[in-house]
Short mmCIF file of C-alpha atoms and ligand atoms in Angstrom, two decimals:
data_model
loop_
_atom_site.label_atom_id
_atom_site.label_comp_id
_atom_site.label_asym_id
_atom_site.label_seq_id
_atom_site.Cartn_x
_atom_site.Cartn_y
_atom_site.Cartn_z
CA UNK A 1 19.30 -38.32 -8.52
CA UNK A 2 18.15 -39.60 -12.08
CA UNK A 3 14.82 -41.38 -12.22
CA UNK A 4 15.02 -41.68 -16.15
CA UNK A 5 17.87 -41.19 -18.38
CA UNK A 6 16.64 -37.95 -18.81
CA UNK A 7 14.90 -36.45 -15.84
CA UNK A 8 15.99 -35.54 -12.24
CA UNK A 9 13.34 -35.83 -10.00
CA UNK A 10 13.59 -32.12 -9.34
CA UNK A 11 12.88 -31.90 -13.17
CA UNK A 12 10.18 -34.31 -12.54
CA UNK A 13 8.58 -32.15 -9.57
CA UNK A 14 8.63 -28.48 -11.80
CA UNK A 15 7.07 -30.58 -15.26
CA UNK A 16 4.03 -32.18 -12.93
CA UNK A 17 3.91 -28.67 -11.53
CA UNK A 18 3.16 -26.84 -14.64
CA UNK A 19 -0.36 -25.91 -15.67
CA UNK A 20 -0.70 -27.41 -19.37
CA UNK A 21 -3.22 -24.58 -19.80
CA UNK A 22 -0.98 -21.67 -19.15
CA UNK A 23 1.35 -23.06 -21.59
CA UNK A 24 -1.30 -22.88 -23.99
CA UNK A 25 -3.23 -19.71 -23.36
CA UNK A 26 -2.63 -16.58 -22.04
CA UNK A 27 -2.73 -16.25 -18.25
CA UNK A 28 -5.89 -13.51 -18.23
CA UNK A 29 -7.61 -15.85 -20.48
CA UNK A 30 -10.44 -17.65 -18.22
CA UNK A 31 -11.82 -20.76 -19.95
CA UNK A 32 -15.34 -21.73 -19.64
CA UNK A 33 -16.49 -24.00 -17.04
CA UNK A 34 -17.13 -27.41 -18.83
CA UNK A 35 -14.88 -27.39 -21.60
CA UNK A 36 -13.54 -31.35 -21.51
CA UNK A 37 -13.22 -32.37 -25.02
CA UNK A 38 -10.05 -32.64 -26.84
CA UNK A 39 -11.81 -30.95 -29.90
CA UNK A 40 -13.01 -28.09 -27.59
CA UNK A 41 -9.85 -27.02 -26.36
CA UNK A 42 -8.09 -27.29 -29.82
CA UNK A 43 -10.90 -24.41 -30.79
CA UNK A 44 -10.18 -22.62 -28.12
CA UNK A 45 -6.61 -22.61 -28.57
CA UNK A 46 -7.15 -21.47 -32.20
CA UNK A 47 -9.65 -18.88 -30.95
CA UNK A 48 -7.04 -17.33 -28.56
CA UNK A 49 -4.44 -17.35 -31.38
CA UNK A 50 -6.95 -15.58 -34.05
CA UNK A 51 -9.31 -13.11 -31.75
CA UNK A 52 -8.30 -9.87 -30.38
CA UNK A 53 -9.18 -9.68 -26.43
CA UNK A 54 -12.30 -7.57 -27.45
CA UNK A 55 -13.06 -10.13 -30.20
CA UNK A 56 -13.39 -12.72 -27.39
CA UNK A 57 -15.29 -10.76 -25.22
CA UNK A 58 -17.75 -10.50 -27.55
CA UNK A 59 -17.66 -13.44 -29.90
CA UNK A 60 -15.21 -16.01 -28.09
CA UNK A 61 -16.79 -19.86 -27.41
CA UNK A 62 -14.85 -21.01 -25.04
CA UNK A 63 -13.56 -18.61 -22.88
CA UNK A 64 -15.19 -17.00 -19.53
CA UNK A 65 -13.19 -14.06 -18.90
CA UNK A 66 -10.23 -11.62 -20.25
CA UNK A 67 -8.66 -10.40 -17.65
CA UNK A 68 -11.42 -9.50 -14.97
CA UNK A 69 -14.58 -9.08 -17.47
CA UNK A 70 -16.70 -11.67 -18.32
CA UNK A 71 -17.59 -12.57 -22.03
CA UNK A 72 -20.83 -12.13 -23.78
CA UNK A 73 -20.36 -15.94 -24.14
CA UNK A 74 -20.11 -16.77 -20.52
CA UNK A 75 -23.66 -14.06 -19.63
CA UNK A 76 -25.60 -15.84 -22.24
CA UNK A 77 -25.48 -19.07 -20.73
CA UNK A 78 -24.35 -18.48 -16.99
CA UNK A 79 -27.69 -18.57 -14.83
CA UNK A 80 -30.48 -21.27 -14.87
CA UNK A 81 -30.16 -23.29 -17.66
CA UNK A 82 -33.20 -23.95 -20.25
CA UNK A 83 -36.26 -24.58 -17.74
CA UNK A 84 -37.60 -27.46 -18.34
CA UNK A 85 -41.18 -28.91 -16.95
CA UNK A 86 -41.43 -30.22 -13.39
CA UNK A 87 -41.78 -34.08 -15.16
CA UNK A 88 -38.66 -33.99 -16.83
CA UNK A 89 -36.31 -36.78 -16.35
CA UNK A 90 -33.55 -36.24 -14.08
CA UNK A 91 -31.57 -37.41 -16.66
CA UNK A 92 -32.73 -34.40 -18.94
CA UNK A 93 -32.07 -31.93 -16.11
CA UNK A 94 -29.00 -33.03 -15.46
CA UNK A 95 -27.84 -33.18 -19.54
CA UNK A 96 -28.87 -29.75 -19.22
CA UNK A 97 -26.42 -28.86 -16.73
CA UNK A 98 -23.50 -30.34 -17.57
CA UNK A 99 -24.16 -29.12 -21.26
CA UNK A 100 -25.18 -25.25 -20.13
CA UNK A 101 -22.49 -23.78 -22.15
CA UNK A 102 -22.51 -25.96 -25.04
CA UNK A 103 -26.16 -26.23 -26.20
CA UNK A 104 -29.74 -25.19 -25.36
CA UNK A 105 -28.90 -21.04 -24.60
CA UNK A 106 -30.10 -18.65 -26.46
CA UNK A 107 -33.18 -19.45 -28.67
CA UNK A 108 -31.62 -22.57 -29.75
CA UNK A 109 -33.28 -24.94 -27.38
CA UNK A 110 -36.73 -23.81 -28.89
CA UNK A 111 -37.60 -26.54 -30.75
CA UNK A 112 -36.27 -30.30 -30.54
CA UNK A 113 -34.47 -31.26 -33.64
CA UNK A 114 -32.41 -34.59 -34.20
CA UNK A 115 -29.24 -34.45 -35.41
CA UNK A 116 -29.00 -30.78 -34.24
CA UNK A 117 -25.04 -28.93 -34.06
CA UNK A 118 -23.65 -28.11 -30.71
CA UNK A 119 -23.73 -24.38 -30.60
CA UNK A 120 -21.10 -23.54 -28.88
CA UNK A 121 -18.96 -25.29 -31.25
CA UNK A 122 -20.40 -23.79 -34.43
CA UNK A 123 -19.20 -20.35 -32.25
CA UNK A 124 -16.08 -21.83 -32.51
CA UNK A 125 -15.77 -22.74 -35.69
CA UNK A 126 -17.03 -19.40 -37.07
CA UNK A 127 -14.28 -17.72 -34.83
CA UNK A 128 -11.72 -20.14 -36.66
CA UNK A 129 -12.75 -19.50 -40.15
CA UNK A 130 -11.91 -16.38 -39.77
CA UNK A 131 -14.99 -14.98 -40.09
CA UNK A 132 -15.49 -11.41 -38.40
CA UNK A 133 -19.37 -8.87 -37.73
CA UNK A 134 -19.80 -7.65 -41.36
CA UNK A 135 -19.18 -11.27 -43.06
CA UNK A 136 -21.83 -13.32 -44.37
CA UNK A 137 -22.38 -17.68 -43.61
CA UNK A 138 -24.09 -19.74 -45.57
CA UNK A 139 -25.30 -22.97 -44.33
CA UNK A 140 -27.42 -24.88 -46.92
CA UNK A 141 -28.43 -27.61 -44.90
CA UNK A 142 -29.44 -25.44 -41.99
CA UNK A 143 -32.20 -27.89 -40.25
CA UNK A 144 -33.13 -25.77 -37.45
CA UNK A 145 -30.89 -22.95 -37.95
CA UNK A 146 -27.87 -23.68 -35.46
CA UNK A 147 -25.49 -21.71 -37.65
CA UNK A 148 -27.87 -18.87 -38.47
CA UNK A 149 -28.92 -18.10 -34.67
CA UNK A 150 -24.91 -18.14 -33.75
CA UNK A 151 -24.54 -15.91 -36.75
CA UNK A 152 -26.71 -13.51 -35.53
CA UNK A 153 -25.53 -13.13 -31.93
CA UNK A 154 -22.30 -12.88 -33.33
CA UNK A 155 -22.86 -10.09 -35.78
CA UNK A 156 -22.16 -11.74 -38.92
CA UNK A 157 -24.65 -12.05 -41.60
CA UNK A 158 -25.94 -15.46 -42.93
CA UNK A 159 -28.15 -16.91 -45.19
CA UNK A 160 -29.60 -20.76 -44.61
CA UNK A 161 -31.53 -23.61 -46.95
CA UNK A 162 -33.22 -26.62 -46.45
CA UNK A 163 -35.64 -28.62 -48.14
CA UNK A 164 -38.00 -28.59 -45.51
CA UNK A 165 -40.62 -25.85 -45.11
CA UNK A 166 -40.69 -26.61 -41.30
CA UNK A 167 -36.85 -25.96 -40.67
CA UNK A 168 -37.52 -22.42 -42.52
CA UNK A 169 -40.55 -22.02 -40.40
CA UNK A 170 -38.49 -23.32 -37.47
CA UNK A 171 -35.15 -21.51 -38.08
CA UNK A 172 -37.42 -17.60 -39.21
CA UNK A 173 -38.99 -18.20 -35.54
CA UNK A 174 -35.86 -19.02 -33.65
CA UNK A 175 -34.42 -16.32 -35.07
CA UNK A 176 -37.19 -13.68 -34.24
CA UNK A 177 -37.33 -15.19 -30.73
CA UNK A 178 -34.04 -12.77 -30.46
CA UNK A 179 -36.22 -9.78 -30.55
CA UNK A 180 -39.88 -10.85 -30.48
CA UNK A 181 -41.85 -8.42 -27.95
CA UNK A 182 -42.25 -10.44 -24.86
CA UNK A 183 -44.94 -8.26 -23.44
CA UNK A 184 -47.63 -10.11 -25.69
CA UNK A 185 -46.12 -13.27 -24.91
CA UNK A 186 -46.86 -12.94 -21.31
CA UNK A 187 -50.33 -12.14 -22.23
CA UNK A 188 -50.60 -15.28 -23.97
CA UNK A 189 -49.33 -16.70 -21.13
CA UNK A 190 -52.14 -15.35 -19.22
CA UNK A 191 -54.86 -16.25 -21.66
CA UNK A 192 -53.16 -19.91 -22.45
CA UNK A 193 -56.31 -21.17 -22.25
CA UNK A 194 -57.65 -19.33 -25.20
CA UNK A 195 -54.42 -19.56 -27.41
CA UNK A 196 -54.56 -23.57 -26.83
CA UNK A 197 -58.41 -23.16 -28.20
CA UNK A 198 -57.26 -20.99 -31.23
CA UNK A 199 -54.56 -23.47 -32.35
CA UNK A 200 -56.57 -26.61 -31.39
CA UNK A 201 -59.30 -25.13 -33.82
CA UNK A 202 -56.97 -24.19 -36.38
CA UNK A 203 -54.62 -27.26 -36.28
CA UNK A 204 -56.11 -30.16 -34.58
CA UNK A 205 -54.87 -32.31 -31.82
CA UNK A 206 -52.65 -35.57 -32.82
CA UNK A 207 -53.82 -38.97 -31.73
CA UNK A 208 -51.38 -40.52 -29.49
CA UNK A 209 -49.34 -42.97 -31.26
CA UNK A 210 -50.51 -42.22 -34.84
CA UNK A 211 -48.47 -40.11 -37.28
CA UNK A 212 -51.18 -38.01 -38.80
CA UNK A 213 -50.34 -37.32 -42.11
CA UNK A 214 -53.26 -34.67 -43.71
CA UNK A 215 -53.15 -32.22 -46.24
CA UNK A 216 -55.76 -29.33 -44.19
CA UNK A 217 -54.59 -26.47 -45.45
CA UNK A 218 -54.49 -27.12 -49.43
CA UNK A 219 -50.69 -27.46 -49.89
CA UNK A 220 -50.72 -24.18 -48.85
CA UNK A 221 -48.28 -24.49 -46.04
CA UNK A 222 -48.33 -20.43 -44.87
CA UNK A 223 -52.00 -20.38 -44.42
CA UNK A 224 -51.56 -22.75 -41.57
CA UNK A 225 -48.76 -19.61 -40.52
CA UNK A 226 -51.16 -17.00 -40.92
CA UNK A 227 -53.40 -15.96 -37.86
CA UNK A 228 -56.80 -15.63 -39.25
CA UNK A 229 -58.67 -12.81 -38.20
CA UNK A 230 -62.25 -13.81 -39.00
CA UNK A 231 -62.14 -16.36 -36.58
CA UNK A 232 -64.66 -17.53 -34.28
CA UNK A 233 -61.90 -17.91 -31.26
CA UNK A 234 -59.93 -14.43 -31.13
CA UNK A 235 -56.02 -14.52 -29.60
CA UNK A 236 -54.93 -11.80 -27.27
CA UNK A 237 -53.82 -8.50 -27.81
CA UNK A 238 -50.96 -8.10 -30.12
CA UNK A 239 -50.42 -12.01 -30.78
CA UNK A 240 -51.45 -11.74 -34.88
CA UNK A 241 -48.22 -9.63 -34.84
CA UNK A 242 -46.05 -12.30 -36.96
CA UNK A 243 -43.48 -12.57 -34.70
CA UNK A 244 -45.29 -13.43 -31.56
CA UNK A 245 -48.11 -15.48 -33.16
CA UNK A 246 -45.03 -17.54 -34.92
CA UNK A 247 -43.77 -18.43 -31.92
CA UNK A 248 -46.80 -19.35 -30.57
CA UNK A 249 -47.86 -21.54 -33.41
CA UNK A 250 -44.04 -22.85 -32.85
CA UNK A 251 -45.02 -23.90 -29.16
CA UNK A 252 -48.41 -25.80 -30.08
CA UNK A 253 -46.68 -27.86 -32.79
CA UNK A 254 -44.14 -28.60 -30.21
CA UNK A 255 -46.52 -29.30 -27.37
CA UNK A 256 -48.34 -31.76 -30.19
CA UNK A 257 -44.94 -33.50 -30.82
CA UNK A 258 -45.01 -34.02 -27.07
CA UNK A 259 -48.23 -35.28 -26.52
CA UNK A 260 -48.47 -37.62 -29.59
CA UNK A 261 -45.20 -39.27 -27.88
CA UNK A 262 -45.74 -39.35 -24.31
CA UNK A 263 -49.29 -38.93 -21.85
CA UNK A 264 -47.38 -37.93 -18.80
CA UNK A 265 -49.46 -34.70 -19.24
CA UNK A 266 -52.22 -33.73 -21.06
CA UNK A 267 -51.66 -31.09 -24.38
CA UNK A 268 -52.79 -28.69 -22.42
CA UNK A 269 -50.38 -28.89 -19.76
CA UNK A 270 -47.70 -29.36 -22.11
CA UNK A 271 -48.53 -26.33 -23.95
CA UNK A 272 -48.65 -24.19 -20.90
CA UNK A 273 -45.28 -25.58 -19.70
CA UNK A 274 -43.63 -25.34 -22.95
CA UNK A 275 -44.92 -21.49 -23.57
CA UNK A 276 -43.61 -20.60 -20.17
CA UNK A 277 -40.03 -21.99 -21.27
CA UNK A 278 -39.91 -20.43 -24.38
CA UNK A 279 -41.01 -17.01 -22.65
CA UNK A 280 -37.98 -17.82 -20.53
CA UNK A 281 -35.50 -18.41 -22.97
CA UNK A 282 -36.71 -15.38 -24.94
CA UNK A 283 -36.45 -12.87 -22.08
CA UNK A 284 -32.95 -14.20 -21.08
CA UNK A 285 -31.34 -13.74 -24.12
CA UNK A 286 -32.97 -10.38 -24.84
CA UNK A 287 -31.33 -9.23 -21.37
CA UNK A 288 -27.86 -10.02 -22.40
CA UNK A 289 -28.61 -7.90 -25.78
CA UNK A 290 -30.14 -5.52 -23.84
CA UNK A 291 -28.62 -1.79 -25.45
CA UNK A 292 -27.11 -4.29 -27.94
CA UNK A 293 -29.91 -5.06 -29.77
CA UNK A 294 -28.29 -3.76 -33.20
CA UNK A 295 -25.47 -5.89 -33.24
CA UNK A 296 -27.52 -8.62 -33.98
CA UNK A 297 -26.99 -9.63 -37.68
CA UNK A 298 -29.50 -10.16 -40.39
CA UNK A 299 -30.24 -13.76 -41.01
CA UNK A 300 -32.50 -14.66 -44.19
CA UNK A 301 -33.55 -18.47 -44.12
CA UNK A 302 -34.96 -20.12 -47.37
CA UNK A 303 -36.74 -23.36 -48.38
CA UNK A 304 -34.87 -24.17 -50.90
CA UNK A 305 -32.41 -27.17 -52.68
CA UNK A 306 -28.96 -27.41 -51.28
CA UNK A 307 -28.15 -28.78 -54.81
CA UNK A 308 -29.08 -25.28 -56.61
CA UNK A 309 -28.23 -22.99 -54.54
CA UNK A 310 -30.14 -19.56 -55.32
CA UNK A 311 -26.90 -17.24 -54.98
CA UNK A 312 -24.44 -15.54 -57.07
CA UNK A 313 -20.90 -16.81 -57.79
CA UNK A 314 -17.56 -16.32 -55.12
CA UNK A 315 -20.30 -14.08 -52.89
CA UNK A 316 -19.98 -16.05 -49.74
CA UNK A 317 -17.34 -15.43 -47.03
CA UNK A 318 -17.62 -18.87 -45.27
CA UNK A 319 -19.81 -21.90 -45.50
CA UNK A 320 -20.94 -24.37 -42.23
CA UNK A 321 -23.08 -27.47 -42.57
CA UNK A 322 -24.03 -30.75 -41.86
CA UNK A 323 -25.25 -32.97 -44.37
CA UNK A 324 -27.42 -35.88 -43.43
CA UNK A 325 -24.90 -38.22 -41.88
CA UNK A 326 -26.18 -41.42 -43.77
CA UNK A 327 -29.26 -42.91 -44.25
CA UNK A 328 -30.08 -43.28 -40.32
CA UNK A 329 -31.88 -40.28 -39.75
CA UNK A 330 -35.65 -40.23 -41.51
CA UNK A 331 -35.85 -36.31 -40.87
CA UNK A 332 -39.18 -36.38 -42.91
CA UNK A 333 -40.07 -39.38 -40.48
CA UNK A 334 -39.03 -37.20 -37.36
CA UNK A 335 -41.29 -34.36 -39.05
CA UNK A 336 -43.95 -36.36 -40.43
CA UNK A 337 -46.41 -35.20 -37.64
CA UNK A 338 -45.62 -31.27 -38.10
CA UNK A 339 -45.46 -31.46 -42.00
CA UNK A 340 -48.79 -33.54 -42.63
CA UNK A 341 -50.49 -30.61 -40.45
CA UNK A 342 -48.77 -27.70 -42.72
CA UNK A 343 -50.04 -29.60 -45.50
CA UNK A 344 -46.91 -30.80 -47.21
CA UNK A 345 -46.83 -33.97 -49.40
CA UNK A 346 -44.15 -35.42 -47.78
CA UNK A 347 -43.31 -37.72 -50.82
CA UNK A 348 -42.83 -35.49 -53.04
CA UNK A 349 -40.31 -33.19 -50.22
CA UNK A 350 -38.87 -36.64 -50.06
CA UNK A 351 -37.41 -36.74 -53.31
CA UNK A 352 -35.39 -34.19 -52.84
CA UNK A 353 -33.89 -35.04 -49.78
CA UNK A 354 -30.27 -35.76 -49.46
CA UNK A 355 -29.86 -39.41 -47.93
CA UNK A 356 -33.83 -40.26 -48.35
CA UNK A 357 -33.75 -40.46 -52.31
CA UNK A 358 -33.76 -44.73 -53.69
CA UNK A 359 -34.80 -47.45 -52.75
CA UNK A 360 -32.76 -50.05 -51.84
CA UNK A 361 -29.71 -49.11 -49.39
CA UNK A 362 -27.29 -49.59 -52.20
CA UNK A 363 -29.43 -47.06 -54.66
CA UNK A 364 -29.40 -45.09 -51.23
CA UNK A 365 -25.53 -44.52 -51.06
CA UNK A 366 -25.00 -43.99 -54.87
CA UNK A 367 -27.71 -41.14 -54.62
CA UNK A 368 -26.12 -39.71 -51.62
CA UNK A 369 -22.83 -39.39 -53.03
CA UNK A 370 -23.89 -37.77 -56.53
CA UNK A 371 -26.33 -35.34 -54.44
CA UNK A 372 -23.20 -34.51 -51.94
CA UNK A 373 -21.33 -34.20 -55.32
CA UNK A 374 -23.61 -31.66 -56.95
CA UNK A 375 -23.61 -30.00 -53.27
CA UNK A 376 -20.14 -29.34 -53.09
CA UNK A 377 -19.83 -28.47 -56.23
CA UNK A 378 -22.40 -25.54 -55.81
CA UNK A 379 -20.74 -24.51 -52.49
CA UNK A 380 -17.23 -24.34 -54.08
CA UNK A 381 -19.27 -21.98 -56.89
CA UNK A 382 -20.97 -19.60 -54.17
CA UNK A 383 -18.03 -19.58 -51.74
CA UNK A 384 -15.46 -16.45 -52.45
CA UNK A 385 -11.60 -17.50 -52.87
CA UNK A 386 -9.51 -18.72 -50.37
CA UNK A 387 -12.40 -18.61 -48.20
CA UNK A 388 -13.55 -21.82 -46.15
CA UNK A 389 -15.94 -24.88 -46.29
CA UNK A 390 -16.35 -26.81 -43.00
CA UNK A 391 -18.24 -30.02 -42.71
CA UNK A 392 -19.06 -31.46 -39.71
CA UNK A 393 -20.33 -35.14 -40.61
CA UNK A 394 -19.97 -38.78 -39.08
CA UNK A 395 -20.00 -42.18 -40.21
CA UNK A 396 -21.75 -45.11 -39.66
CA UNK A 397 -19.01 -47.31 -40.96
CA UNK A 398 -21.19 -50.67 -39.98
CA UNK A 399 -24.56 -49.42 -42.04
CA UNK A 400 -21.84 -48.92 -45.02
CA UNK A 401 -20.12 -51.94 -44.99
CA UNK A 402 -23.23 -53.80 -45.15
CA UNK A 403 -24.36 -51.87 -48.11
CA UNK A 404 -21.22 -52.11 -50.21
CA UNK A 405 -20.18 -55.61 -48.85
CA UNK A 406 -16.77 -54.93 -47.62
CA UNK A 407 -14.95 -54.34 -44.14
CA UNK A 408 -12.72 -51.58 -45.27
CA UNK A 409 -15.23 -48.72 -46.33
CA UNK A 410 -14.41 -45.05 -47.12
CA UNK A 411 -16.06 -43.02 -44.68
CA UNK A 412 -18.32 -40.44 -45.30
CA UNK A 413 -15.63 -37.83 -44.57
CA UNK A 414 -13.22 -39.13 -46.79
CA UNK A 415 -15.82 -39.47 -49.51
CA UNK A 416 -16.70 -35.84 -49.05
CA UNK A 417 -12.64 -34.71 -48.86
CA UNK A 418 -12.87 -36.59 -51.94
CA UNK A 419 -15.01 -34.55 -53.81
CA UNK A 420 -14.56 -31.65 -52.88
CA UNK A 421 -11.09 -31.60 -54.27
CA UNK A 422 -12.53 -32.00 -57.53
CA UNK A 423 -14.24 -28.66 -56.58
CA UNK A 424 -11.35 -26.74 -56.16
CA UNK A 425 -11.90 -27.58 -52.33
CA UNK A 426 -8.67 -28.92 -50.62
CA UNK A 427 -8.55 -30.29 -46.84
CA UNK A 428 -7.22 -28.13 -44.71
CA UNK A 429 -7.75 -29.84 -41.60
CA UNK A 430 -9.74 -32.59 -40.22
CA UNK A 431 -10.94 -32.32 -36.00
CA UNK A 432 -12.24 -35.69 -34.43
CA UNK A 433 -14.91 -35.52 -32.29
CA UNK A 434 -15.55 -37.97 -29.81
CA UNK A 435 -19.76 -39.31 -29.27
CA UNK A 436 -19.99 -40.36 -26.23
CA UNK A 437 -23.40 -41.99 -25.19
CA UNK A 438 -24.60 -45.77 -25.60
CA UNK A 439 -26.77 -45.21 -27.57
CA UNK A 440 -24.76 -43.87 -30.48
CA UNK A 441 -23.67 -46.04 -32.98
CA UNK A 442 -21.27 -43.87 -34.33
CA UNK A 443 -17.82 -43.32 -32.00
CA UNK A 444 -16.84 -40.06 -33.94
CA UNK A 445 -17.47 -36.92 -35.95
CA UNK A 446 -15.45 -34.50 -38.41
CA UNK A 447 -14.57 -30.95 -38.47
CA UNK A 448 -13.46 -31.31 -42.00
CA UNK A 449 -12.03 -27.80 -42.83
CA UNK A 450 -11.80 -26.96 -46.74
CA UNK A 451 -10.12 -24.13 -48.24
CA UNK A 452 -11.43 -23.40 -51.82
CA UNK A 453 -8.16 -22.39 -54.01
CA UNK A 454 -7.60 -18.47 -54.21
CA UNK A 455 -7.52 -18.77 -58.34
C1 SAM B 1 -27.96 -32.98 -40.20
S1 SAM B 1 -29.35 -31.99 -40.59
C2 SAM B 1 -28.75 -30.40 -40.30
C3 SAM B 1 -28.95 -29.97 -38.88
C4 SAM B 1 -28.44 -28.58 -38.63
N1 SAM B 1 -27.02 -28.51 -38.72
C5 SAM B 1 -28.91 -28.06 -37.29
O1 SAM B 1 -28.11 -27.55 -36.50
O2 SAM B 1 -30.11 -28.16 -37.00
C6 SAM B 1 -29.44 -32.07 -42.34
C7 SAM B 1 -30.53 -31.23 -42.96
O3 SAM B 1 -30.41 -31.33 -44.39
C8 SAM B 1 -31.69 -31.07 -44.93
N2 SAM B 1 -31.69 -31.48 -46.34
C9 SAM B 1 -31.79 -32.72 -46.89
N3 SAM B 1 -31.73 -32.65 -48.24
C10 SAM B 1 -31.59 -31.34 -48.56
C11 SAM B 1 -31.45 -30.63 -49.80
N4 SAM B 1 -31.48 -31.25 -50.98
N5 SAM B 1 -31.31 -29.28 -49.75
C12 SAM B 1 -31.28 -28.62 -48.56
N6 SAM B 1 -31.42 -29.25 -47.37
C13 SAM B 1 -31.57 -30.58 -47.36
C14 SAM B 1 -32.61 -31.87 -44.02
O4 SAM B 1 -33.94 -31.38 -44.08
C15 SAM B 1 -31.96 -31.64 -42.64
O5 SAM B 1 -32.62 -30.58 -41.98
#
């Protein structure tokens, strides 16, 4: 019997039968729990077509298991998620969970940062460029140092820039959280008391609701980085170590973002609770390196301009970023409380920000697109032959069609396909990625692979 001109319904029962996945991927290839995105399982189909079985044991994204071992992927963010403090929303807790393989493992979750990649997929995407341990990343936008972190677990060496002081601060101290001695933590942890002092002294407490804005330390942003050791308040054994007393510093500032936003708890408490996760985060991720530790890949962050980049011509094997998607995100605004306290004149940083520079909207978009210009343009320069330049970027195609007065704008990803063809940077391949959320006013984002030409 025919239920369609071309199917029995015996052919009907065997097609709803088959398992789309084991037409795509091996059968002793077990995917990771989660994985529901179109996007996601087009990198993980790549993956499984470029990586070796031992390649995705160690450095796969979105598999659990080959065969009957699990991947490094899968121990790094199997267990209890990121532990959050008792007062979290439910809503945070449960983002947490349903996200435990995409973000917030390793020492990523260690600082909030808007605007921040998804981990997991920059895993991906490193896996699909082609890049292997031994290779060097660059990512010259590197905010808080998603693509560097990923780097390192993954073997491969990378290099990162930003304009900001704090992201370098923020991405060196993510990145030593891989190997920081957790012994003197735990002391600190013990003696919170005392640490909160020493900071409080050194630093300052904000004023709820006021974005404090002062130049203590002189423009000198690294003595505010430096322990002091003629002080009247003296930390714990072993915390002046730069490493530890980094990440320390890294948990007041983030305790004083807390408290400046919400009173649910006083600074104190929020320190406390905020140490204790970072000790937890730490220690995890050290166990799954555990024997391993020197697999993990040099890293070498920068303050620096994305528009002059401070490397050598066709040195590069592979470049990952994501500009500044428009002119919605104030990053300096985000920042504003942690950059007054390490003493930076935040208008002067915010001339050279991509997306900040001008002053009307319309001056806004012209300076975006020349800066993105001169970006590419220095990428294309660094980047070695026939090697590849991904952009992950979004558009807000409402803020542009109020600024240049038409319906029918050219995204930001077309504008930077655009470009970068006059940099000897063809397309490749573009990925849509679906936001989901309400409060997003953007619907999608771009994987926009480019290829720069092999002559
Ligand atoms: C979308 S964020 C990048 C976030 C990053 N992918 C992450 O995972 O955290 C863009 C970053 O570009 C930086 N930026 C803006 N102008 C810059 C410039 N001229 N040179 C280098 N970085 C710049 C901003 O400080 C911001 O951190």
């Amino acid at each position: 019997l025919s239920i369609s001109n071309q199917l029995t319904y015996r052919e009907m029962g065997d097609l709803l039968a088959t398992n789309v996945f084991q037409r795509l991927f091996p059968m002793h290839l077990g995917l990771v729990p989660q994985l529901n995105e179109v996007y996601e399982l087009e990198l993980a189909f790549f993956e499984s077509q470029i990586l070796s079985d031992e390649e995705i044991i160690r450095n796969g994204a979105y598999f659990a298991q080959v065969g009957d071992r699990l991947t490094r992927h899968f121990l790094i963010c199997s267990g209890e998620p990121v532990r959050l403090p008792q007062h979290s929303s439910s809503r945070l807790k449960s983002f947490f969970q349903s996200n435990q393989f995409k973000t917030g493992y390793a020492t990523h979750g260690l600082f909030p940062y808007r605007g921040k990649f998804h981990p997991q997929m920059i895993k991906g995407i490193l896996n699909v460029m082609g890049l292997k341990p031994g290779d060097s990343v660059l990512d010259p936008m590197m905010g808080s140092g998603t693509v560097l972190i990923e780097a390192c677990l993954m073997g491969i060496k990378s290099f990162g820039i930003d304009s900001s002081p704090f992201c370098r601060f923020m991405t060196q101290t993510k990145i030593d959280g891989l190997t920081v001695p957790t012994a003197p933590l735990k002391l600190a942890l013990k003696n919170c008391e005392t640490v909160f002092d020493y900071f409080k002294l050194l630093i300052g407490v904000p004023e709820q609701g006021s974005k404090i804005n002062l130049t203590k330390f002189d423009n000198n942003i690294w003595s505010a980085m430096e322990s002091s050791v003629d002080y009247q308040i003296q930390l714990p054994d072993d915390c002046d170590s730069p490493k530890v007393y980094n990440l320390l510093l890294l948990a007041y500032l983030d305790s004083a973002g807390y408290s400046e936003r919400s009173n649910r708890k006083t600074h104190f408490e929020q320190f406390k609770a905020i140490l204790e996760r970072y000790i937890f985060v730490v220690e995890k991720i050290q166990h799954v390196f555990a024997g391993a530790e020197e697999e993990i890949a040099e890293a070498i962050p920068s303050e620096g301009d994305a528009r002059s980049l401070p490397y050598e011509n066709s040195c590069i094997d592979g470049i990952v970023f994501s500009p500044p998607y428009s002119f919605a995100i104030d990053y300096l605004e985000n920042d504003s409380f942690h950059l007054g306290y390490m003493g930076v004149d935040i208008n002067l940083l915010r001339e050279k920000m991509v997306g900040l520079r001008g002053r009307t909207l319309r001056q806004k978009y012209d300076l975006y697109k020349s800066d993105m210009d001169k970006i590419l343009a220095e990428c294309s320069r660094v980047l070695k032959p026939g090697k590849l330049c991904v952009i992950v970027v979004g558009t807000n195609s409402n803020q542009l069609s109020k600024i240049l007065g038409t319906k029918n704008v050219q995204g930001i990803d077309e504008m930077l396909i655009q470009l970068g063809k006059f940099h000897n940077l063809a397309l490749v391949r573009k990925i849509e990625r679906q936001i989901t959320g309400m409060a997003n006013t953007m619907r999608s984002e771009f994987i926009v692979i480019l290829q720069k030409s092999k002559c």
